[in-house]
Amino acid sequence: MSGRVLVGVKRVIDYAVKIRVRPDKTGVVTDGVKHSMNPFCEIAVEEAVKLKEKKLIKEVVAVSCGPQQAQETIRTALAMGADRGIHVEVTGKDYDTLGPLQVSKILAALAKKEDAQLVILGKQAIDDDCNQTGQMTAALLDWPQGTFASEVSMEGDKVKVVREIDGGLETVKINIPAVVTADLRLNTPRYATLPNIMKAKKKKIANVKPADLGVDLTSRLEVLRVDEPPQRQAGMKVETVDDLVGKLKETGHI
Amino acid sequence: MRALRLTLLRHSRHLSKFSSLGGVRLASENVVSQSATSSPPETAGDNLIYTQEHLALKESLRKIIDQEINPHVDQWEAEGKFPAHKIFKILGNAGFLGVNKPVKYGGLGLDFSYSVAVAEELGNIRCGGVPMAIGVQSDMATPALARFGSDELKEEFLLPSIMGDKVACLGVSEVGAGSDVSSIRTKAVRKGDEYVINGGKMWTTNGTQADWMCLLANTSDGPPHRNKSLICLPMNLPGVQIARKIDKLGMWSSDTAEVFFDDVRVPCKNVIGQEGMGFTYQMLQFQEERLWGVANILTAMDNIIQETIQYTGQRKVFRQPVLYHQSVHFRLAELQTEVELLRSLLYRATALYIKGNDVTKLASMAKLKGGRLTREVADSCLQYWGGMGFTSDVMVSRFYRDSRLLSIGGGADEVMLGIICKYMDTLPKK
C-alpha cells in the first residue's frame, strides 16, 4: 500500500461574506471578494493529517482545481500539515463551468496516477452545495465510498466509517482503496500555526493541466440565470385556526 | 470550541438544516453582521510589505480570534479581566507570541513586518484590552530581553513567554513618573549578589496575572539616563504586592495593576544586558511598541467605520437612511482617507525599520497621528450612531472608551511631539 492520501480542497467565497448577484445575472460577484478554503475541505485535510500523525498513512497530497489563486488554498492545506500539493490549472470559461463531474474525473485520474489508497473530500462545497464530487469520484474509480463521515478509522485493509444519515448514525466497513467525504462533526480543524505556515513555503506544489490527465472539461450543464432569493414578505397574524384555514383558502394555498 | 465552530458554520447561508443548534448572539452583533468586510482583500503580490506568508498568518490568527477570543469578549469586559494564561497559551502554541524573537527560544526569527501583521490582525478583536495585553506579552516586555539578555535569563523568562506558559508585564511607569521615565524612583540596591528592590509601579498591564515583570529600576546613583537597569523580576517573590486592580474608563478586559516592592530580593544575574543601560534599552523597545500600537488601531478604525456605514445605511432619519445625508458619508470618507494615510506611514516606517534604519521620528509621528485620529474616528462615528451609540450594547461606545488611551499610553502625544521637534531641531536651545 502506498500509504498516500489525496485530499481535495476547493477555494470558495468565504462563508461570512454577503453574496451579491452580478448585474448581468450570470453568477455572483467574485472580484475583490474574500475567498477561503471550503469549511468541509478543512475538515477533510484535518482528518488526513490526523491519520498521518497516527502513522496510519504516510503522505498527504492536497489537490485543488482552478486558476492561480487555487494555490493559496493548497498552501493553507500545506500549512495544516499536508506534505505536497497538486494544482490542476483550470482558467477562464473552463473554470466558470467547472463542476463535480469534471472535478471527479480529474480526481479519479490523479488518484490512479498517485496510487492513492484513500481520497478524502469535504462532503459538499458551500458555494454550490452539490454534494456530488465524492460520490462521482468513487463511481469513476469503481471504489467503495463512505460519505458524510463523522468518524473514520483504519482497520487493516478496510476503513470503518460512521456516517451521519437522516435516521441517525450508520457504520460501514469498506475496502481500501476508498473515497471518504467529511461531514461537520468529523473533527475540528487545527489552526495553521505560524511555524507551519513558514514551513509550507518550502513544500512543493506541482502544476498539472487537465489535458495531461486526459480529462475533457466540457460541461453538460448551462447556467441560464442566477437570481437573488425572493424578498421575504411580511407575515400576518390570525386569531383562530378557522381564520388560518380561511386565509390559506383565500390566497389559494389550499 | 467545537460548538463555536458549529455556530459559525450555522451562520453560513447553506447550513440551515443545523439551525436547531444554539448559538451565542452577542449583544454587540445584534445590529451588524459578525465580520464587516472592509477593504477588498489584496493578493500578496500587490502589497508593499506583506507576502503570501503574512496573509496566511493573518488568516490563521483571524480564526483563533473568531473562535477563542471574540465570543468571550463581552463577558471579559464585564468581569474586568481575561484569562491571560489560557489565551497566551493558545497564541503561543500557534507561534504568534514570538514572531520576531530568536528561534533558539521558540521564536520564529522573522522580521518586524510579521509582528506588524499580527498587530494588524489583532485589531479584529472586539475590544482594546485584549490586544493591548497580547502586545505587552509579545512586543513590549520582551524585546530588550531577546536582544540583550543572557542565555540563562532567556531560558528562564523569554522561552516560556514565547510559548505562552508565563505571562509577562512591563514595569516602567510609576505613580510619580509616566512620561518622564528618567525620574522614576524605584531603587534596586546591590547587596552581595542580590538586588534589594523598593518602590512601586503603576499602569501595569497584565499585572494581576503576570509571572514576571520586566522592571526598570535605578541601580546606581548617577546621571538619570545612565543609572537604570532592566531586571527580570518574578512576581511571586516575597515583598511583591499587587496593591490594587485599577478601575479604568476603558480597556476593561485588561487587568491593570498598581504594584509595590517592599525589600524584594532578586539575584544580580537577573539584570538584562549591562547594568546602567536600562534606560537606553527601554528607549529602543519603544520604537517597536509604537509601530505595534498604530498597526493595531488601524484595523479597529477600519472596522468601526464599516460598522457605522452598515448601521447608518439602515437606520432612517427624516425618511431616508442616515448615511444618505451628505455630511455623514462625506465625513466617513474623510476619516477613511486619513486612515489610509496613516497606514502608508506605518508601512513606510516598517519597511525602513526591517532594513535596519532608525525610524524613531516616523514611529513617533505615526503614534501621534494614531492617537489623535482614533479619537476623531470614535467621536464622529459615535455621533452618527445617535442614542444607540451611547449604549453599552454596541461596539462604538466601547471603541470610544478604549481607543482614548492611545494618545496617553505608550508615550503621550506631548512626548511624541517633543521627539519630532528634536529631530526637526526646533526645540529651544539650552
XYZ file of C-alpha atoms in Angstrom:
684
model
C 0.000 0.000 0.000
C 1.353 3.398 -0.964
C 0.111 4.991 2.270
C -0.825 8.025 0.238
C -3.978 10.061 0.791
C -5.335 12.512 -1.725
C -7.321 15.403 -0.270
C -9.364 17.687 -2.471
C -9.591 21.322 -1.365
C -11.822 23.901 -3.000
C -11.433 27.661 -2.972
C -14.834 29.206 -2.291
C -16.215 32.588 -1.286
C -15.719 32.950 2.467
C -18.738 31.836 4.493
C -19.062 35.207 6.227
C -19.339 37.273 3.038
C -22.646 38.767 1.944
C -23.180 37.298 -1.504
C -24.297 39.618 -4.299
C -25.661 38.544 -7.671
C -23.898 40.080 -10.678
C -25.970 42.678 -12.533
C -25.883 40.541 -15.697
C -27.425 37.673 -13.693
C -24.867 35.160 -14.926
C -23.464 34.454 -11.488
C -22.330 36.006 -8.225
C -19.748 38.737 -7.682
C -16.338 37.182 -7.021
C -13.950 40.038 -7.854
C -12.355 41.541 -4.780
C -14.406 39.267 -2.543
C -12.776 37.320 0.273
C -12.228 33.647 -0.554
C -11.094 30.813 1.670
C -10.916 27.028 1.830
C -14.321 25.345 1.880
C -15.012 24.505 5.552
C -15.722 20.833 4.780
C -12.439 20.620 2.882
C -10.674 21.932 6.002
C -12.211 19.064 7.936
C -11.015 16.652 5.226
C -7.445 17.971 5.439
C -7.516 17.732 9.228
C -8.606 14.094 9.066
C -5.854 13.216 6.613
C -3.206 14.958 8.718
C -4.506 13.172 11.821
C -4.155 9.807 10.071
C -0.583 10.685 9.195
C 0.160 11.711 12.781
C -1.177 8.360 13.943
C 1.215 6.817 11.407
C -1.632 5.034 9.645
C -0.743 6.694 6.349
C 2.491 8.100 5.032
C 1.776 11.082 2.808
C -0.954 13.672 2.406
C -1.314 15.268 -1.027
C -3.584 18.313 -1.354
C -5.263 18.924 -4.711
C -7.126 21.953 -5.989
C -8.590 22.762 -9.392
C -8.777 26.341 -10.548
C -6.855 29.441 -11.561
C -3.663 30.782 -9.978
C -5.397 31.653 -6.714
C -6.168 27.991 -6.031
C -2.539 27.753 -4.953
C -3.357 29.855 -1.869
C -5.853 27.195 -0.827
C -3.266 24.481 -1.358
C -0.796 26.477 0.763
C -3.329 26.565 3.591
C -3.572 22.769 3.393
C 0.226 22.563 3.443
C 0.305 24.819 6.488
C -2.114 22.437 8.191
C 0.219 19.528 7.596
C -0.212 18.237 4.047
C 3.112 17.149 2.533
C 2.799 18.402 -1.011
C 0.261 19.902 -3.365
C -1.032 19.483 -6.899
C -2.526 22.473 -8.652
C -4.704 21.466 -11.596
C -4.822 24.588 -13.702
C -8.302 25.485 -14.907
C -8.989 29.038 -16.015
C -11.420 31.289 -17.823
C -14.575 29.780 -19.308
C -13.482 26.295 -18.286
C -13.338 27.446 -14.677
C -16.749 29.099 -14.885
C -18.333 25.828 -15.986
C -16.204 23.548 -13.796
C -18.452 21.257 -11.792
C -18.483 17.972 -9.865
C -18.381 15.819 -12.991
C -15.201 17.425 -14.321
C -13.537 17.589 -10.904
C -14.313 13.965 -10.137
C -12.774 12.936 -13.462
C -9.659 14.891 -12.523
C -9.535 13.428 -9.017
C -10.052 9.896 -10.346
C -7.185 10.332 -12.800
C -4.930 11.727 -10.053
C -5.897 9.010 -7.580
C -4.756 6.410 -10.097
C -1.623 8.354 -11.059
C -0.588 8.901 -7.446
C -1.548 5.390 -6.389
C -3.655 6.795 -3.565
C -5.188 4.444 -1.047
C -7.691 6.985 0.181
C -9.351 10.027 -1.315
C -10.826 12.312 1.344
C -13.064 15.189 0.304
C -15.446 17.566 2.001
C -18.998 16.323 1.707
C -20.042 19.404 -0.276
C -18.906 22.900 -1.160
C -20.652 25.855 0.414
C -20.963 27.709 -2.883
C -22.818 25.143 -4.995
C -23.956 22.668 -2.300
C -23.697 19.904 -4.897
C -22.643 17.002 -2.655
C -21.680 15.002 -5.760
C -17.927 15.063 -6.274
C -17.095 12.373 -3.717
C -19.737 10.014 -4.974
C -18.867 10.560 -8.652
C -15.158 10.070 -7.975
C -15.810 6.759 -6.279
C -18.042 5.627 -9.141
C -15.467 6.560 -11.795
C -12.793 4.666 -9.899
C -15.140 1.835 -9.043
C -14.075 2.263 -5.421
C -16.284 1.948 -2.331
C -17.393 5.196 -0.670
C -18.033 6.315 2.913
C -19.866 9.631 2.682
C -20.994 12.079 5.420
C -18.331 10.661 7.701
C -18.449 11.677 11.357
C -15.839 9.108 12.326
C -13.134 7.367 10.330
C -10.885 4.545 11.488
C -8.474 2.333 9.615
C -8.784 -1.358 10.293
C -6.148 -3.229 8.336
C -7.122 -3.189 4.679
C -10.503 -1.730 5.430
C -11.847 1.626 6.573
C -14.620 1.866 9.136
C -16.794 4.902 8.528
C -19.568 6.127 10.805
C -21.960 8.046 8.573
C -24.430 10.745 9.536
C -27.733 9.876 7.938
C -31.234 11.212 8.430
C -32.183 8.484 10.843
C -29.057 8.730 12.963
C -25.671 7.086 12.515
C -24.759 4.254 10.193
C -21.493 2.334 10.407
C -19.998 0.802 7.298
C -16.774 -1.018 6.666
C -15.339 -0.545 3.195
C -12.299 -1.886 1.380
C -9.259 0.241 0.665
C -8.768 1.991 -1.727
C -11.846 4.081 -0.993
C -13.372 7.559 -1.132
C -14.482 9.240 2.094
C -16.341 12.543 2.369
C -16.136 14.566 5.561
C -19.118 15.853 7.459
C -19.246 18.634 10.044
C -18.618 16.621 13.187
C -15.727 14.533 11.898
C -13.146 16.737 13.625
C -12.221 20.321 14.494
C -9.614 21.604 12.022
C -6.410 22.849 13.591
C -5.156 26.420 13.276
C -2.305 26.701 10.824
C 0.479 27.637 13.233
C 2.971 30.266 12.175
C 5.920 27.827 12.120
C 3.916 25.563 9.805
C 2.900 28.478 7.600
C 6.596 29.289 7.129
C 7.471 25.617 6.555
C 4.716 25.360 3.949
C 6.660 27.825 1.804
C 9.226 25.109 1.113
C 6.742 22.359 0.299
C 6.226 21.590 -3.386
C 3.151 22.318 -5.444
C 3.147 20.540 -8.792
C 1.416 22.111 -11.768
C -0.799 19.934 -13.929
C -3.231 20.588 -16.780
C -6.476 18.630 -17.163
C -5.432 17.669 -20.691
C -2.326 15.990 -19.231
C -4.678 13.755 -17.284
C -6.795 13.063 -20.333
C -9.778 14.839 -18.879
C -12.363 16.610 -21.017
C -13.732 19.643 -19.228
C -16.806 20.154 -21.385
C -19.788 20.831 -19.229
C -23.151 19.149 -19.731
C -24.863 21.981 -17.889
C -25.642 25.519 -18.928
C -26.461 28.180 -16.379
C -29.393 30.123 -17.718
C -29.851 32.640 -14.947
C -28.868 33.460 -11.391
C -31.343 35.378 -9.232
C -31.450 36.553 -5.661
C -33.839 34.642 -3.438
C -37.240 36.354 -3.299
C -37.536 39.100 -0.706
C -39.135 37.832 2.433
C -42.672 39.140 2.669
C -44.240 40.296 5.888
C -46.286 37.712 7.720
C -49.791 38.029 9.073
C -51.223 37.117 12.454
C -54.616 35.440 12.810
C -56.747 34.810 15.901
C -58.122 31.297 15.399
C -57.429 28.153 13.444
C -60.570 28.795 11.414
C -59.196 32.177 10.428
C -55.961 30.486 9.394
C -57.730 27.946 7.217
C -59.839 30.737 5.740
C -56.787 32.814 4.849
C -54.989 29.865 3.309
C -58.022 29.118 1.120
C -58.309 32.779 0.205
C -54.767 33.075 -1.018
C -55.060 29.840 -2.936
C -52.564 27.876 -0.866
C -55.078 25.119 -0.200
C -14.698 25.251 20.802
C -16.457 22.755 18.614
C -19.806 24.345 19.496
C -18.436 27.703 18.406
C -17.300 26.324 15.097
C -20.755 24.891 14.566
C -22.209 28.275 15.408
C -20.028 29.964 12.820
C -20.943 27.432 10.167
C -24.561 27.819 11.139
C -24.444 31.438 10.121
C -23.495 30.231 6.663
C -26.422 30.538 4.348
C -26.017 26.926 3.253
C -26.363 25.095 6.517
C -29.891 25.956 7.558
C -30.597 22.362 8.447
C -28.464 22.855 11.526
C -30.438 25.864 12.698
C -31.560 23.933 15.761
C -28.067 24.249 17.195
C -27.932 27.057 19.715
C -25.627 29.955 19.078
C -24.460 32.833 21.181
C -25.536 36.033 19.507
C -23.552 38.760 21.211
C -25.323 41.950 22.077
C -22.886 43.992 20.082
C -23.608 41.911 16.998
C -27.336 42.388 17.002
C -27.072 45.416 14.821
C -24.438 44.375 12.333
C -23.139 41.093 10.966
C -20.153 39.485 12.580
C -17.391 40.246 10.193
C -17.861 43.516 8.412
C -15.795 43.112 5.285
C -13.867 46.335 4.965
C -11.427 46.900 2.133
C -11.279 44.166 -0.532
C -8.618 41.568 0.215
C -5.469 42.143 -1.733
C -3.353 39.490 -3.330
C 0.104 39.098 -1.878
C 1.842 40.380 -4.948
C 0.392 43.862 -4.611
C 1.191 44.655 -1.020
C 4.114 46.898 -0.090
C 5.419 44.866 2.799
C 3.318 41.723 3.011
C 3.954 38.400 1.284
C 1.796 35.317 0.886
C 3.024 34.142 4.293
C 1.970 37.370 6.024
C -1.535 36.958 4.623
C -1.659 33.275 5.600
C -0.564 34.261 9.117
C -3.355 36.823 9.329
C -5.939 34.309 8.182
C -4.892 31.767 10.751
C -4.779 34.326 13.556
C -8.194 35.575 12.500
C -9.572 32.065 13.035
C -8.185 31.972 16.554
C -9.692 35.392 17.251
C -13.083 34.367 15.861
C -13.194 31.105 17.765
C -11.287 31.563 21.007
C -11.412 35.278 21.766
C -14.304 37.288 20.326
C -17.087 35.022 21.636
C -15.924 35.805 25.196
C -15.038 39.489 24.975
C -18.340 40.809 26.326
C -18.015 38.553 29.345
C -14.389 39.508 29.969
C -15.216 43.199 29.709
C -17.943 42.743 32.307
C -15.600 40.801 34.591
C -12.753 43.279 34.200
C -10.282 40.528 33.351
C -9.458 37.999 30.667
C -7.755 34.613 31.213
C -4.242 35.599 30.150
C -2.591 32.225 30.717
C -5.242 30.436 28.684
C -5.252 32.828 25.745
C -1.485 33.273 25.659
C -1.038 29.501 25.605
C -3.310 29.207 22.575
C -1.445 32.003 20.808
C 1.911 30.642 21.927
C 1.118 27.193 20.549
C 0.282 28.722 17.205
C 3.535 30.649 17.176
C 2.107 34.150 17.412
C 3.909 35.376 20.534
C 7.476 35.087 19.304
C 7.212 36.177 15.706
C 10.415 38.215 15.610
C 12.132 36.525 18.515
C 15.107 34.127 18.254
C 14.407 30.599 17.058
C 16.597 29.218 19.828
C 13.986 30.284 22.389
C 10.906 29.170 20.491
C 10.514 32.261 18.344
C 10.312 32.369 14.594
C 13.176 34.702 13.866
C 11.114 36.631 11.345
C 11.442 40.357 10.782
C 9.281 43.026 12.369
C 6.898 43.175 9.388
C 5.439 39.885 10.631
C 4.888 41.420 14.077
C 3.102 44.290 12.368
C 0.896 41.790 10.514
C 0.000 40.150 13.820
C -0.730 43.545 15.397
C -2.980 44.499 12.485
C -4.952 41.281 12.705
C -5.413 41.592 16.471
C -7.319 44.800 15.724
C -10.211 42.497 14.802
C -10.701 41.658 18.456
C -13.839 43.388 19.646
C -12.181 45.358 22.419
C -8.924 47.193 23.052
C -7.950 45.461 26.280
C -7.075 42.012 24.989
C -4.897 43.124 22.040
C -3.079 45.531 24.353
C -2.358 42.700 26.797
C -1.120 40.476 23.973
C 1.051 43.319 22.686
C 2.705 43.686 26.081
C 3.473 39.965 26.084
C 4.815 39.779 22.572
C 6.350 43.154 21.804
C 6.684 45.353 24.871
C 8.028 43.350 27.795
C 10.327 41.093 25.783
C 12.305 42.923 23.047
C 15.161 44.059 25.315
C 15.434 40.614 26.891
C 15.559 38.997 23.469
C 18.250 41.362 22.260
C 20.444 41.861 25.299
C 19.612 39.224 27.912
C 21.936 36.408 28.910
C 21.256 32.868 27.694
C 20.278 31.859 31.203
C 17.776 34.697 31.517
C 16.314 33.992 28.095
C 15.898 30.345 29.002
C 14.086 31.233 32.231
C 11.910 34.127 31.060
C 11.878 34.551 27.287
C 11.251 30.967 26.250
C 8.192 30.406 28.464
C 6.795 33.817 27.488
C 7.022 32.934 23.811
C 5.460 29.539 24.473
C 2.651 31.234 26.345
C 3.431 29.459 29.595
C 4.441 32.557 31.532
C 2.593 35.861 31.485
C 4.806 38.945 31.293
C 4.242 42.547 32.287
C 6.238 45.727 31.888
C 7.179 47.788 34.957
C 8.293 51.232 33.819
C 5.678 53.863 34.713
C 5.219 54.872 38.319
C 2.716 56.924 40.267
C 5.106 59.861 40.108
C 6.653 59.245 36.725
C 4.962 58.397 33.439
C 6.092 60.499 30.526
C 9.234 61.440 32.418
C 10.774 57.965 32.543
C 14.118 59.225 33.794
C 12.546 60.409 37.042
C 11.342 57.003 38.259
C 12.089 56.338 41.918
C 12.101 52.547 42.253
C 15.511 51.569 43.565
C 17.435 48.312 43.296
C 20.292 48.446 45.802
C 23.071 45.918 45.408
C 23.699 43.723 48.463
C 26.164 40.943 47.755
C 24.960 39.133 44.672
C 21.392 40.334 45.062
C 19.475 43.499 44.440
C 17.052 44.713 47.090
C 14.190 46.481 45.414
C 11.952 49.105 46.943
C 9.381 51.247 45.236
C 6.374 50.653 43.076
C 4.980 50.598 39.561
C 1.770 51.859 38.047
C -0.366 51.104 34.971
C 0.948 47.545 34.850
C -0.987 45.746 32.133
C -1.379 42.012 32.968
C -0.159 42.984 36.441
C -2.546 40.815 38.433
C -1.821 37.709 36.375
C 1.845 38.105 35.457
C 4.515 35.552 36.338
C 7.339 38.019 35.768
C 7.934 41.683 35.203
C 10.437 43.447 33.010
C 11.311 46.052 35.609
C 13.131 49.339 35.087
C 14.803 50.481 38.304
C 17.595 52.766 39.477
C 20.604 50.568 40.168
C 23.117 53.265 40.983
C 23.462 56.958 41.722
C 24.430 58.834 38.649
C 23.064 60.690 35.658
C 19.392 59.664 35.316
C 19.835 58.270 31.808
C 22.702 56.035 32.827
C 21.852 54.724 36.263
C 18.967 52.421 35.446
C 18.747 48.736 34.626
C 16.154 46.360 33.287
C 15.609 43.438 35.622
C 13.643 40.205 35.133
C 11.559 40.088 38.288
C 9.499 37.004 39.211
C 6.180 38.274 40.528
C 5.876 35.643 43.241
C 8.887 36.845 45.230
C 8.241 37.892 48.821
C 7.677 41.631 49.030
C 5.953 41.989 45.661
C 2.497 43.271 46.379
C -0.319 43.745 43.889
C -1.884 46.719 45.646
C -4.988 47.007 43.512
C -6.543 46.432 40.150
C -7.194 49.843 38.712
C -10.732 50.734 37.641
C -10.455 52.495 34.277
C -12.526 54.396 31.716
C -11.895 51.710 29.107
C -9.795 48.623 28.354
C -11.900 46.861 30.961
C -10.929 43.325 29.954
C -7.271 44.126 30.581
C -6.320 43.926 34.256
C -4.139 46.925 35.111
C -2.342 46.824 38.446
C -0.584 49.066 40.870
C 2.350 47.123 42.306
C 4.539 47.768 45.374
C 8.004 46.406 46.128
C 8.969 46.015 49.780
C 12.544 44.777 50.149
C 12.222 42.386 47.233
C 15.390 40.379 46.690
C 16.396 39.294 43.216
C 19.705 37.799 42.005
C 22.031 40.196 40.210
C 22.182 37.878 37.244
C 18.572 38.863 36.519
C 19.735 42.144 35.049
C 19.179 42.272 31.298
C 22.382 43.131 29.490
C 24.558 45.745 31.106
C 23.818 47.456 34.359
C 23.153 51.132 33.759
C 21.927 50.575 30.198
C 18.298 50.042 31.194
C 17.095 53.465 30.074
C 18.691 53.060 26.647
C 17.302 49.565 26.211
C 13.850 50.775 27.179
C 14.001 53.617 24.630
C 14.911 51.093 21.925
C 11.912 48.957 22.879
C 9.626 51.925 22.372
C 10.039 52.136 18.582
C 8.519 48.707 18.129
C 5.871 49.346 20.773
C 4.720 52.475 18.960
C 4.556 50.939 15.497
C 2.713 47.991 17.014
C 0.105 50.279 18.556
C -0.505 52.019 15.235
C -0.883 48.747 13.325
C -3.399 47.562 15.882
C -5.581 50.657 15.874
C -5.754 50.901 12.071
C -7.773 47.708 11.757
C -10.009 48.728 14.633
C -10.699 52.067 12.920
C -11.447 50.337 9.618
C -13.927 48.079 11.392
C -15.688 50.882 13.251
C -16.073 52.922 10.072
C -17.539 49.882 8.302
C -19.924 49.137 11.146
C -21.011 52.755 11.156
C -21.672 52.574 7.414
C -23.781 49.467 7.921
C -25.735 50.940 10.800
C -26.377 54.305 9.215
C -27.264 52.567 5.977
C -30.313 51.039 7.556
C -31.169 53.490 10.305
C -33.651 56.045 8.978
C -33.958 59.675 9.883
C -36.364 62.010 8.088
C -37.458 59.180 5.812
C -34.053 58.230 4.494
C -31.024 56.359 5.787
C -28.713 58.428 7.966
C -25.927 57.500 5.544
C -27.663 59.267 2.685
C -27.098 62.647 4.313
C -24.046 64.161 2.669
C -22.464 65.342 5.887
C -22.360 61.734 7.021
C -20.946 59.933 4.003
C -18.544 62.776 3.274
C -17.233 62.741 6.839
C -16.736 58.973 6.750
C -14.822 59.422 3.501
C -12.569 61.993 5.160
C -11.885 59.666 8.049
C -11.144 56.693 5.813
C -8.758 58.855 3.798
C -6.784 59.691 6.905
C -6.742 56.038 7.970
C -5.159 55.135 4.648
C -2.591 57.899 5.016
C -1.619 56.607 8.433
C -1.427 53.065 7.068
C 1.014 54.244 4.409
C 3.165 55.896 7.069
C 3.154 52.693 9.101
C 4.231 50.568 6.135
C 6.937 53.033 5.189
C 8.334 53.085 8.735
C 8.163 49.283 8.936
C 9.916 48.813 5.603
C 12.731 51.119 6.701
C 12.957 49.532 10.140
C 13.361 45.978 8.866
C 16.223 47.196 6.719
C 17.983 48.338 9.871
C 17.167 52.033 9.871
C 16.321 54.122 12.890
C 12.692 55.096 12.463
C 12.205 56.957 15.736
C 10.933 60.078 14.008
C 8.443 58.254 11.741
C 7.314 55.915 14.527
C 6.659 58.889 16.796
C 4.729 60.648 14.034
C 2.667 57.548 13.407
C 1.888 57.109 17.093
C 0.956 60.784 17.428
C -1.366 60.631 14.447
C -2.762 57.272 15.524
C -3.825 58.528 18.921
C -5.413 61.669 17.539
C -7.085 60.100 14.513
C -8.688 57.358 16.544
C -10.281 59.986 18.806
C -11.724 61.694 15.747
C -12.968 58.444 14.263
C -14.502 57.343 17.553
C -16.118 60.694 18.182
C -17.554 61.177 14.691
C -18.797 57.616 14.392
C -20.359 57.707 17.846
C -22.285 60.795 16.819
C -23.734 59.011 13.789
C -24.915 56.102 15.936
C -27.054 58.559 17.880
C -28.649 57.311 21.064
C -27.670 53.727 20.285
C -24.040 54.789 20.216
C -24.344 55.912 23.798
C -25.406 52.447 24.975
C -23.209 49.564 26.031
C -24.973 47.336 23.526
C -22.892 48.494 20.623
C -19.204 48.313 19.750
C -18.731 52.023 19.041
C -19.138 53.070 22.670
C -16.517 50.538 23.768
C -14.238 51.692 20.964
C -14.697 55.317 22.073
C -13.601 54.430 25.607
C -10.814 52.001 24.717
C -9.167 53.988 21.952
C -8.862 57.163 24.053
C -5.861 55.559 25.737
C -3.710 55.632 22.627
C -2.961 59.354 22.971
C -1.835 58.758 26.547
C -0.212 55.342 26.934
C 2.935 54.108 25.225
C 4.186 57.661 25.016
C 1.762 60.565 25.333
C 1.074 62.836 22.336
C 3.153 65.527 24.022
C 6.150 63.220 24.284
C 5.786 62.300 20.612
C 5.713 65.972 19.681
C 8.865 66.559 21.730
C 10.663 63.746 19.895
C 9.596 65.016 16.490
C 10.750 68.526 17.372
C 14.077 67.136 18.460
C 14.501 65.605 15.006
C 13.323 68.820 13.405
C 15.787 70.701 15.587
C 13.171 73.183 16.687
C 13.475 72.773 20.441
C 14.683 75.775 22.436
C 18.457 75.759 22.857
C 19.717 75.483 26.445
